[in-house]
GROMACS .gro file of N, CA and C in nm:
model
  510
    1MET      N    1  12.227   9.528  -2.660
    1MET     CA    2  12.161   9.657  -2.639
    1MET      C    3  12.109   9.712  -2.772
    2GLY      N    4  12.189   9.703  -2.880
    2GLY     CA    5  12.151   9.756  -3.010
    2GLY      C    6  12.023   9.695  -3.064
    3ASN      N    7  12.009   9.561  -3.050
    3ASN     CA    8  11.889   9.495  -3.099
    3ASN      C    9  11.765   9.538  -3.023
    4GLU      N   10  11.777   9.564  -2.894
    4GLU     CA   11  11.662   9.606  -2.813
    4GLU      C   12  11.610   9.742  -2.859
    5LEU      N   13  11.700   9.827  -2.913
    5LEU     CA   14  11.658   9.959  -2.962
    5LEU      C   15  11.582   9.949  -3.094
    6LYS      N   16  11.590   9.833  -3.160
    6LYS     CA   17  11.520   9.813  -3.287
    6LYS      C   18  11.405   9.713  -3.273
    7ASN      N   19  11.379   9.668  -3.152
    7ASN     CA   20  11.273   9.571  -3.128
    7ASN      C   21  11.142   9.646  -3.106
    8VAL      N   22  11.052   9.636  -3.201
    8VAL     CA   23  10.925   9.708  -3.195
    8VAL      C   24  10.837   9.654  -3.083
    9CYS      N   25  10.864   9.534  -3.034
    9CYS     CA   26  10.788   9.478  -2.922
    9CYS      C   27  10.824   9.549  -2.791
   10ASN      N   28  10.937   9.619  -2.790
   10ASN     CA   29  10.977   9.697  -2.673
   10ASN      C   30  10.885   9.820  -2.669
   11GLU      N   31  10.818   9.840  -2.557
   11GLU     CA   32  10.719   9.949  -2.547
   11GLU      C   33  10.780  10.086  -2.574
   12VAL      N   34  10.902  10.108  -2.530
   12VAL     CA   35  10.968  10.238  -2.553
   12VAL      C   36  10.992  10.259  -2.702
   13VAL      N   37  11.037  10.154  -2.771
   13VAL     CA   38  11.062  10.161  -2.916
   13VAL      C   39  10.929  10.183  -2.989
   14PHE      N   40  10.827  10.107  -2.950
   14PHE     CA   41  10.696  10.119  -3.013
   14PHE      C   42  10.642  10.262  -2.996
   15GLU      N   43  10.653  10.314  -2.876
   15GLU     CA   44  10.606  10.450  -2.848
   15GLU      C   45  10.682  10.551  -2.933
   16SER      N   46  10.811  10.531  -2.948
   16SER     CA   47  10.893  10.619  -3.030
   16SER      C   48  10.849  10.613  -3.177
   17VAL      N   49  10.822  10.492  -3.227
   17VAL     CA   50  10.774  10.475  -3.364
   17VAL      C   51  10.640  10.548  -3.380
   18PHE      N   52  10.553  10.530  -3.283
   18PHE     CA   53  10.423  10.597  -3.287
   18PHE      C   54  10.441  10.749  -3.290
   19ASN      N   55  10.521  10.802  -3.199
   19ASN     CA   56  10.543  10.946  -3.191
   19ASN      C   57  10.606  11.003  -3.318
   20ASN      N   58  10.693  10.925  -3.382
   20ASN     CA   59  10.762  10.973  -3.502
   20ASN      C   60  10.679  10.964  -3.629
   21HIS      N   61  10.579  10.875  -3.633
   21HIS     CA   62  10.511  10.849  -3.760
   21HIS      C   63  10.360  10.870  -3.759
   22ALA      N   64  10.296  10.872  -3.644
   22ALA     CA   65  10.149  10.875  -3.640
   22ALA      C   66  10.091  10.998  -3.711
   23LYS      N   67  10.150  11.115  -3.689
   23LYS     CA   68  10.096  11.237  -3.752
   23LYS      C   69  10.106  11.230  -3.904
   24ASP      N   70  10.219  11.180  -3.955
   24ASP     CA   71  10.238  11.169  -4.100
   24ASP      C   72  10.140  11.069  -4.161
   25ILE      N   73  10.121  10.957  -4.093
   25ILE     CA   74  10.026  10.856  -4.141
   25ILE      C   75   9.885  10.915  -4.142
   26LYS      N   76   9.852  10.990  -4.036
   26LYS     CA   77   9.718  11.051  -4.029
   26LYS      C   78   9.699  11.150  -4.144
   27ARG      N   79   9.800  11.232  -4.171
   27ARG     CA   80   9.790  11.327  -4.284
   27ARG      C   81   9.773  11.252  -4.417
   28PHE      N   82   9.850  11.146  -4.433
   28PHE     CA   83   9.843  11.064  -4.554
   28PHE      C   84   9.702  11.008  -4.574
   29ILE      N   85   9.645  10.952  -4.469
   29ILE     CA   86   9.511  10.893  -4.479
   29ILE      C   87   9.405  11.002  -4.490
   30PHE      N   88   9.424  11.112  -4.418
   30PHE     CA   89   9.326  11.221  -4.427
   30PHE      C   90   9.319  11.276  -4.570
   31SER      N   91   9.434  11.280  -4.638
   31SER     CA   92   9.435  11.329  -4.777
   31SER      C   93   9.348  11.241  -4.866
   32LYS      N   94   9.329  11.117  -4.827
   32LYS     CA   95   9.246  11.025  -4.904
   32LYS      C   96   9.100  11.030  -4.861
   33THR      N   97   9.078  11.042  -4.728
   33THR     CA   98   8.942  11.030  -4.675
   33THR      C   99   8.871  11.163  -4.657
   34ARG      N  100   8.947  11.269  -4.628
   34ARG     CA  101   8.891  11.400  -4.591
   34ARG      C  102   8.799  11.385  -4.470
   35ASP      N  103   8.829  11.287  -4.385
   35ASP     CA  104   8.748  11.259  -4.267
   35ASP      C  105   8.844  11.235  -4.150
   36THR      N  106   8.849  11.331  -4.058
   36THR     CA  107   8.944  11.326  -3.947
   36THR      C  108   8.922  11.203  -3.860
   37ASP      N  109   8.797  11.174  -3.826
   37ASP     CA  110   8.768  11.059  -3.740
   37ASP      C  111   8.810  10.928  -3.806
   38LEU      N  112   8.778  10.913  -3.934
   38LEU     CA  113   8.815  10.791  -4.006
   38LEU      C  114   8.967  10.780  -4.015
   39ALA      N  115   9.034  10.891  -4.041
   39ALA     CA  116   9.180  10.890  -4.048
   39ALA      C  117   9.240  10.846  -3.915
   40GLU      N  118   9.186  10.898  -3.806
   40GLU     CA  119   9.235  10.859  -3.673
   40GLU      C  120   9.211  10.710  -3.646
   41ASP      N  121   9.094  10.661  -3.687
   41ASP     CA  122   9.063  10.518  -3.669
   41ASP      C  123   9.163  10.432  -3.746
   42ILE      N  124   9.192  10.472  -3.869
   42ILE     CA  125   9.285  10.394  -3.951
   42ILE      C  126   9.426  10.398  -3.891
   43VAL      N  127   9.467  10.513  -3.840
   43VAL     CA  128   9.599  10.524  -3.775
   43VAL      C  129   9.604  10.430  -3.654
   44GLN      N  130   9.499  10.433  -3.573
   44GLN     CA  131   9.495  10.344  -3.455
   44GLN      C  132   9.502  10.198  -3.497
   45ASP      N  133   9.423  10.161  -3.598
   45ASP     CA  134   9.423  10.023  -3.646
   45ASP      C  135   9.559   9.984  -3.701
   46THR      N  136   9.626  10.079  -3.767
   46THR     CA  137   9.759  10.053  -3.822
   46THR      C  138   9.857  10.019  -3.710
   47PHE      N  139   9.855  10.098  -3.605
   47PHE     CA  140   9.949  10.074  -3.495
   47PHE      C  141   9.911   9.952  -3.412
   48VAL      N  142   9.782   9.920  -3.404
   48VAL     CA  143   9.741   9.797  -3.338
   48VAL      C  144   9.798   9.678  -3.415
   49LYS      N  145   9.788   9.685  -3.547
   49LYS     CA  146   9.841   9.577  -3.632
   49LYS      C  147   9.992   9.564  -3.614
   50ILE      N  148  10.062   9.676  -3.608
   50ILE     CA  149  10.207   9.674  -3.587
   50ILE      C  150  10.238   9.609  -3.451
   51TRP      N  151  10.164   9.646  -3.350
   51TRP     CA  152  10.188   9.592  -3.215
   51TRP      C  153  10.160   9.441  -3.213
   52GLU      N  154  10.051   9.399  -3.278
   52GLU     CA  155  10.015   9.258  -3.279
   52GLU      C  156  10.120   9.174  -3.353
   53ASP      N  157  10.182   9.232  -3.454
   53ASP     CA  158  10.282   9.160  -3.535
   53ASP      C  159  10.423   9.207  -3.505
   54CYS      N  160  10.445   9.263  -3.387
   54CYS     CA  161  10.573   9.328  -3.358
   54CYS      C  162  10.695   9.237  -3.376
   55GLU      N  163  10.678   9.106  -3.354
   55GLU     CA  164  10.793   9.015  -3.371
   55GLU      C  165  10.838   9.009  -3.516
   56LYS      N  166  10.744   9.030  -3.609
   56LYS     CA  167  10.774   9.018  -3.752
   56LYS      C  168  10.820   9.150  -3.813
   57VAL      N  169  10.801   9.261  -3.742
   57VAL     CA  170  10.829   9.393  -3.798
   57VAL      C  171  10.979   9.420  -3.801
   58VAL      N  172  11.027   9.458  -3.920
   58VAL     CA  173  11.168   9.495  -3.935
   58VAL      C  174  11.177   9.645  -3.912
   59TYR      N  175  11.248   9.683  -3.809
   59TYR     CA  176  11.255   9.824  -3.767
   59TYR      C  177  11.301   9.915  -3.880
   60ASP      N  178  11.399   9.871  -3.958
   60ASP     CA  179  11.457   9.957  -4.061
   60ASP      C  180  11.361   9.988  -4.175
   61THR      N  181  11.256   9.909  -4.191
   61THR     CA  182  11.159   9.934  -4.298
   61THR      C  183  11.021   9.970  -4.243
   62ILE      N  184  11.016  10.010  -4.117
   62ILE     CA  185  10.887  10.030  -4.052
   62ILE      C  186  10.806  10.144  -4.115
   63LYS      N  187  10.873  10.248  -4.163
   63LYS     CA  188  10.801  10.362  -4.218
   63LYS      C  189  10.717  10.320  -4.339
   64SER      N  190  10.779  10.252  -4.434
   64SER     CA  191  10.703  10.210  -4.553
   64SER      C  192  10.598  10.105  -4.515
   65TYR      N  193  10.630  10.022  -4.416
   65TYR     CA  194  10.535   9.921  -4.369
   65TYR      C  195  10.411   9.988  -4.310
   66LEU      N  196  10.431  10.094  -4.233
   66LEU     CA  197  10.318  10.168  -4.175
   66LEU      C  198  10.229  10.226  -4.284
   67TYR      N  199  10.291  10.288  -4.384
   67TYR     CA  200  10.213  10.347  -4.493
   67TYR      C  201  10.137  10.239  -4.569
   68THR      N  202  10.201  10.126  -4.591
   68THR     CA  203  10.136  10.016  -4.664
   68THR      C  204  10.016   9.964  -4.586
   69ILE      N  205  10.034   9.942  -4.456
   69ILE     CA  206   9.923   9.892  -4.373
   69ILE      C  207   9.809   9.993  -4.374
   70ALA      N  208   9.841  10.119  -4.351
   70ALA     CA  209   9.737  10.223  -4.346
   70ALA      C  210   9.663  10.231  -4.480
   71ASN      N  211   9.739  10.226  -4.590
   71ASN     CA  212   9.677  10.234  -4.722
   71ASN      C  213   9.588  10.112  -4.747
   72ASN      N  214   9.634   9.994  -4.709
   72ASN     CA  215   9.553   9.874  -4.727
   72ASN      C  216   9.426   9.879  -4.643
   73LEU      N  217   9.436   9.928  -4.520
   73LEU     CA  218   9.316   9.945  -4.436
   73LEU      C  219   9.218  10.041  -4.503
   74PHE      N  220   9.271  10.151  -4.559
   74PHE     CA  221   9.188  10.247  -4.630
   74PHE      C  222   9.119  10.180  -4.750
   75LEU      N  223   9.197  10.105  -4.829
   75LEU     CA  224   9.141  10.039  -4.948
   75LEU      C  225   9.034   9.937  -4.909
   76ASN      N  226   9.055   9.868  -4.797
   76ASN     CA  227   8.953   9.773  -4.749
   76ASN      C  228   8.823   9.845  -4.714
   77ILE      N  229   8.835   9.962  -4.653
   77ILE     CA  230   8.715  10.040  -4.619
   77ILE      C  231   8.644  10.087  -4.746
   78VAL      N  232   8.722  10.134  -4.843
   78VAL     CA  233   8.664  10.179  -4.970
   78VAL      C  234   8.591  10.063  -5.037
   79LYS      N  235   8.657   9.947  -5.040
   79LYS     CA  236   8.595   9.830  -5.103
   79LYS      C  237   8.467   9.791  -5.030
   80HIS      N  238   8.472   9.791  -4.898
   80HIS     CA  239   8.354   9.757  -4.818
   80HIS      C  240   8.240   9.856  -4.845
   81ASN      N  241   8.273   9.985  -4.846
   81ASN     CA  242   8.171  10.087  -4.871
   81ASN      C  243   8.111  10.073  -5.010
   82LYS      N  244   8.194  10.035  -5.106
   82LYS     CA  245   8.145  10.016  -5.242
   82LYS      C  246   8.044   9.902  -5.247
   83VAL      N  247   8.074   9.793  -5.178
   83VAL     CA  248   7.983   9.679  -5.172
   83VAL      C  249   7.852   9.719  -5.105
   84VAL      N  250   7.861   9.791  -4.994
   84VAL     CA  251   7.742   9.837  -4.922
   84VAL      C  252   7.659   9.929  -5.012
   85ASP      N  253   7.726  10.025  -5.078
   85ASP     CA  254   7.654  10.117  -5.167
   85ASP      C  255   7.584  10.042  -5.280
   86ASN      N  256   7.655   9.948  -5.341
   86ASN     CA  257   7.595   9.872  -5.451
   86ASN      C  258   7.475   9.792  -5.402
   87HIS      N  259   7.487   9.738  -5.283
   87HIS     CA  260   7.378   9.661  -5.226
   87HIS      C  261   7.257   9.749  -5.197
   88GLN      N  262   7.280   9.866  -5.143
   88GLN     CA  263   7.172   9.957  -5.108
   88GLN      C  264   7.104  10.015  -5.232
   89GLN      N  265   7.182  10.040  -5.335
   89GLN     CA  266   7.126  10.101  -5.455
   89GLN      C  267   7.047  10.002  -5.540
   90GLY      N  268   7.085   9.874  -5.530
   90GLY     CA  269   7.021   9.778  -5.618
   90GLY      C  270   7.062   9.812  -5.759
   91TYR      N  271   6.966   9.826  -5.845
   91TYR     CA  272   6.996   9.867  -5.982
   91TYR      C  273   7.002  10.019  -5.987
   92LYS      N  274   7.090  10.068  -6.069
   92LYS     CA  275   7.101  10.214  -6.082
   92LYS      C  276   6.973  10.268  -6.143
   93LYS      N  277   6.921  10.372  -6.079
   93LYS     CA  278   6.796  10.430  -6.127
   93LYS      C  279   6.820  10.550  -6.218
   94ASP      N  280   6.942  10.607  -6.209
   94ASP     CA  281   6.968  10.724  -6.292
   94ASP      C  282   6.992  10.679  -6.436
   95SER      N  283   6.948  10.760  -6.529
   95SER     CA  284   6.960  10.722  -6.669
   95SER      C  285   7.102  10.748  -6.718
   96THR      N  286   7.139  10.673  -6.818
   96THR     CA  287   7.271  10.687  -6.877
   96THR      C  288   7.260  10.662  -7.026
   97ASN      N  289   7.351  10.719  -7.101
   97ASN     CA  290   7.351  10.697  -7.245
   97ASN      C  291   7.427  10.571  -7.283
   98GLU      N  292   7.493  10.511  -7.184
   98GLU     CA  293   7.574  10.392  -7.209
   98GLU      C  294   7.484  10.268  -7.214
   99SER      N  295   7.521  10.176  -7.300
   99SER     CA  296   7.444  10.052  -7.309
   99SER      C  297   7.471   9.965  -7.187
  100PRO      N  298   7.379   9.877  -7.153
  100PRO     CA  299   7.403   9.786  -7.040
  100PRO      C  300   7.530   9.702  -7.061
  101GLU      N  301   7.555   9.665  -7.187
  101GLU     CA  302   7.675   9.586  -7.217
  101GLU      C  303   7.801   9.667  -7.185
  102PHE      N  304   7.801   9.796  -7.223
  102PHE     CA  305   7.916   9.881  -7.195
  102PHE      C  306   7.937   9.895  -7.045
  103LEU      N  307   7.828   9.919  -6.972
  103LEU     CA  308   7.838   9.935  -6.827
  103LEU      C  309   7.890   9.807  -6.761
  104LEU      N  310   7.845   9.692  -6.811
  104LEU     CA  311   7.892   9.565  -6.757
  104LEU      C  312   8.041   9.547  -6.784
  105LEU      N  313   8.083   9.577  -6.908
  105LEU     CA  314   8.225   9.566  -6.943
  105LEU      C  315   8.310   9.662  -6.860
  106GLU      N  316   8.258   9.783  -6.840
  106GLU     CA  317   8.330   9.881  -6.759
  106GLU      C  318   8.346   9.832  -6.615
  107GLU      N  319   8.241   9.778  -6.559
  107GLU     CA  320   8.246   9.725  -6.423
  107GLU      C  321   8.343   9.608  -6.413
  108GLU      N  322   8.339   9.519  -6.512
  108GLU     CA  323   8.431   9.404  -6.513
  108GLU      C  324   8.576   9.453  -6.524
  109PHE      N  325   8.598   9.554  -6.608
  109PHE     CA  326   8.732   9.610  -6.623
  109PHE      C  327   8.781   9.668  -6.490
  110LEU      N  328   8.696   9.745  -6.422
  110LEU     CA  329   8.736   9.807  -6.295
  110LEU      C  330   8.766   9.700  -6.189
  111ILE      N  331   8.688   9.595  -6.186
  111ILE     CA  332   8.712   9.486  -6.091
  111ILE      C  333   8.845   9.420  -6.123
  112LYS      N  334   8.868   9.394  -6.252
  112LYS     CA  335   8.994   9.331  -6.294
  112LYS      C  336   9.113   9.420  -6.261
  113LEU      N  337   9.099   9.551  -6.285
  113LEU     CA  338   9.205   9.647  -6.254
  113LEU      C  339   9.234   9.648  -6.104
  114GLU      N  340   9.130   9.657  -6.024
  114GLU     CA  341   9.146   9.660  -5.878
  114GLU      C  342   9.214   9.533  -5.828
  115LYS      N  343   9.171   9.419  -5.878
  115LYS     CA  344   9.228   9.291  -5.836
  115LYS      C  345   9.374   9.280  -5.879
  116THR      N  346   9.406   9.327  -6.000
  116THR     CA  347   9.544   9.323  -6.049
  116THR      C  348   9.634   9.412  -5.963
  117ILE      N  349   9.587   9.532  -5.930
  117ILE     CA  350   9.664   9.623  -5.844
  117ILE      C  351   9.683   9.559  -5.707
  118GLU      N  352   9.577   9.498  -5.656
  118GLU     CA  353   9.582   9.434  -5.524
  118GLU      C  354   9.685   9.321  -5.521
  119ASN      N  355   9.704   9.253  -5.634
  119ASN     CA  356   9.795   9.138  -5.640
  119ASN      C  357   9.938   9.175  -5.677
  120LEU      N  358   9.963   9.303  -5.701
  120LEU     CA  359  10.101   9.345  -5.728
  120LEU      C  360  10.186   9.319  -5.603
  121PRO      N  361  10.316   9.294  -5.623
  121PRO     CA  362  10.403   9.287  -5.504
  121PRO      C  363  10.390   9.417  -5.425
  122GLU      N  364  10.401   9.406  -5.293
  122GLU     CA  365  10.378   9.521  -5.204
  122GLU      C  366  10.457   9.645  -5.245
  123THR      N  367  10.584   9.626  -5.280
  123THR     CA  368  10.668   9.742  -5.314
  123THR      C  369  10.619   9.810  -5.441
  124GLN      N  370  10.577   9.731  -5.540
  124GLN     CA  371  10.527   9.788  -5.665
  124GLN      C  372  10.391   9.855  -5.644
  125ARG      N  373  10.304   9.789  -5.567
  125ARG     CA  374  10.170   9.844  -5.541
  125ARG      C  375  10.181   9.979  -5.470
  126GLU      N  376  10.269   9.985  -5.372
  126GLU     CA  377  10.287  10.108  -5.294
  126GLU      C  378  10.330  10.224  -5.385
  127VAL      N  379  10.430  10.200  -5.469
  127VAL     CA  380  10.480  10.304  -5.560
  127VAL      C  381  10.372  10.342  -5.661
  128PHE      N  382  10.303  10.240  -5.716
  128PHE     CA  383  10.198  10.265  -5.814
  128PHE      C  384  10.088  10.353  -5.756
  129LEU      N  385  10.040  10.318  -5.635
  129LEU     CA  386   9.932  10.395  -5.573
  129LEU      C  387   9.976  10.537  -5.538
  130LEU      N  388  10.099  10.551  -5.487
  130LEU     CA  389  10.148  10.685  -5.453
  130LEU      C  390  10.158  10.772  -5.578
  131ASN      N  391  10.200  10.712  -5.690
  131ASN     CA  392  10.215  10.790  -5.813
  131ASN      C  393  10.082  10.814  -5.883
  132ARG      N  394  10.005  10.710  -5.904
  132ARG     CA  395   9.884  10.722  -5.985
  132ARG      C  396   9.762  10.770  -5.907
  133ILE      N  397   9.755  10.738  -5.779
  133ILE     CA  398   9.639  10.779  -5.700
  133ILE      C  399   9.670  10.907  -5.622
  134GLU      N  400   9.785  10.908  -5.556
  134GLU     CA  401   9.824  11.026  -5.477
  134GLU      C  402   9.885  11.136  -5.563
  135LYS      N  403   9.917  11.102  -5.688
  135LYS     CA  404   9.976  11.198  -5.783
  135LYS      C  405  10.112  11.251  -5.735
  136MET      N  406  10.186  11.167  -5.662
  136MET     CA  407  10.318  11.208  -5.614
  136MET      C  408  10.422  11.188  -5.724
  137LYS      N  409  10.520  11.275  -5.727
  137LYS     CA  410  10.631  11.263  -5.822
  137LYS      C  411  10.727  11.157  -5.770
  138TYR      N  412  10.803  11.096  -5.863
  138TYR     CA  413  10.897  10.991  -5.825
  138TYR      C  414  10.994  11.038  -5.717
  139LYS      N  415  11.040  11.163  -5.729
  139LYS     CA  416  11.135  11.218  -5.632
  139LYS      C  417  11.073  11.218  -5.492
  140ASP      N  418  10.947  11.261  -5.483
  140ASP     CA  419  10.878  11.266  -5.354
  140ASP      C  420  10.853  11.126  -5.297
  141ILE      N  421  10.820  11.033  -5.386
  141ILE     CA  422  10.799  10.894  -5.342
  141ILE      C  423  10.930  10.838  -5.287
  142ALA      N  424  11.040  10.866  -5.358
  142ALA     CA  425  11.171  10.817  -5.315
  142ALA      C  426  11.204  10.869  -5.175
  143GLU      N  427  11.179  10.997  -5.152
  143GLU     CA  428  11.205  11.056  -5.021
  143GLU      C  429  11.117  10.993  -4.914
  144LYS      N  430  10.989  10.978  -4.946
  144LYS     CA  431  10.893  10.923  -4.849
  144LYS      C  432  10.929  10.780  -4.809
  145LEU      N  433  10.973  10.700  -4.907
  145LEU     CA  434  11.001  10.559  -4.879
  145LEU      C  435  11.147  10.534  -4.842
  146GLY      N  436  11.229  10.638  -4.855
  146GLY     CA  437  11.370  10.622  -4.820
  146GLY      C  438  11.445  10.536  -4.920
  147ILE      N  439  11.408  10.547  -5.049
  147ILE     CA  440  11.475  10.472  -5.155
  147ILE      C  441  11.517  10.569  -5.264
  148SER      N  442  11.593  10.520  -5.362
  148SER     CA  443  11.639  10.607  -5.470
  148SER      C  444  11.528  10.627  -5.574
  149VAL      N  445  11.540  10.733  -5.652
  149VAL     CA  446  11.445  10.759  -5.760
  149VAL      C  447  11.451  10.643  -5.859
  150LYS      N  448  11.570  10.590  -5.881
  150LYS     CA  449  11.588  10.477  -5.973
  150LYS      C  450  11.508  10.355  -5.924
  151ALA      N  451  11.508  10.333  -5.793
  151ALA     CA  452  11.431  10.222  -5.736
  151ALA      C  453  11.281  10.244  -5.757
  152VAL      N  454  11.237  10.369  -5.743
  152VAL     CA  455  11.096  10.403  -5.767
  152VAL      C  456  11.063  10.374  -5.913
  153GLU      N  457  11.149  10.417  -6.004
  153GLU     CA  458  11.127  10.395  -6.148
  153GLU      C  459  11.117  10.246  -6.178
  154LYS      N  460  11.206  10.168  -6.118
  154LYS     CA  461  11.208  10.024  -6.142
  154LYS      C  462  11.080   9.959  -6.091
  155ARG      N  463  11.037   9.998  -5.971
  155ARG     CA  464  10.914   9.941  -5.915
  155ARG      C  465  10.792   9.979  -5.999
  156MET      N  466  10.787  10.105  -6.043
  156MET     CA  467  10.675  10.151  -6.125
  156MET      C  468  10.673  10.078  -6.258
  157HIS      N  469  10.791  10.063  -6.318
  157HIS     CA  470  10.801   9.992  -6.445
  157HIS      C  471  10.749   9.849  -6.429
  158GLY      N  472  10.790   9.782  -6.320
  158GLY     CA  473  10.743   9.646  -6.294
  158GLY      C  474  10.593   9.641  -6.277
  159ALA      N  475  10.537   9.737  -6.205
  159ALA     CA  476  10.392   9.742  -6.184
  159ALA      C  477  10.319   9.760  -6.317
  160LEU      N  478  10.369   9.850  -6.400
  160LEU     CA  479  10.304   9.876  -6.529
  160LEU      C  480  10.314   9.756  -6.621
  161LEU      N  481  10.426   9.684  -6.618
  161LEU     CA  482  10.440   9.562  -6.698
  161LEU      C  483  10.334   9.459  -6.658
  162VAL      N  484  10.316   9.440  -6.529
  162VAL     CA  485  10.216   9.345  -6.480
  162VAL      C  486  10.076   9.389  -6.523
  163LEU      N  487  10.046   9.518  -6.506
  163LEU     CA  488   9.914   9.569  -6.543
  163LEU      C  489   9.888   9.551  -6.692
  164ARG      N  490   9.988   9.582  -6.775
  164ARG     CA  491   9.969   9.566  -6.921
  164ARG      C  492   9.948   9.421  -6.958
  165GLU      N  493  10.024   9.332  -6.892
  165GLU     CA  494  10.012   9.189  -6.921
  165GLU      C  495   9.874   9.136  -6.882
  166LYS      N  496   9.825   9.180  -6.766
  166LYS     CA  497   9.698   9.127  -6.715
  166LYS      C  498   9.575   9.191  -6.778
  167ILE      N  499   9.584   9.323  -6.808
  167ILE     CA  500   9.461   9.390  -6.856
  167ILE      C  501   9.482   9.480  -6.977
  168GLY      N  502   9.597   9.479  -7.039
  168GLY     CA  503   9.620   9.562  -7.156
  168GLY      C  504   9.667   9.700  -7.116
  169ASP      N  505   9.677   9.789  -7.212
  169ASP     CA  506   9.728   9.925  -7.187
  169ASP      C  507   9.633  10.003  -7.097
  170VAL      N  508   9.693  10.066  -6.994
  170VAL     CA  509   9.614  10.151  -6.904
  170VAL      C  510   9.674  10.289  -6.900
   0.00000   0.00000   0.00000
């Protein structure tokens, strides 16, 4: 009986997970997008992904898993939109005081930074993004993820070590 209450493939359990977390996930994504419809789409896609992978989902870590999936879906949309924008703009027409070499180096740096963040272990990436992008304090991240502040510090430290190793001081 106990295992059935933690089986996300069970429709009652899945519905309970949805009811307990969907609003928070939507608020989290809305804070990034400022677009209600897009936030709702990402929430729906997040729960579709959970349902499709329900055999693999560990019930006890589902909250952080939901946030990670939603955040990754958001980042994929941002990346896609950036590619579309770059394609539509062609070459930048607005003038800048920066040399073409500087702009190229800046673009290469941003790509390298994005790829390095993307390749961080999931736990480190999640803490890094919540702290550096969402501007959340370690205490708030710990509460949100259900871990200790010390665990947040350790994950952040690990993320920063990887970033420094791969791209220098940031």
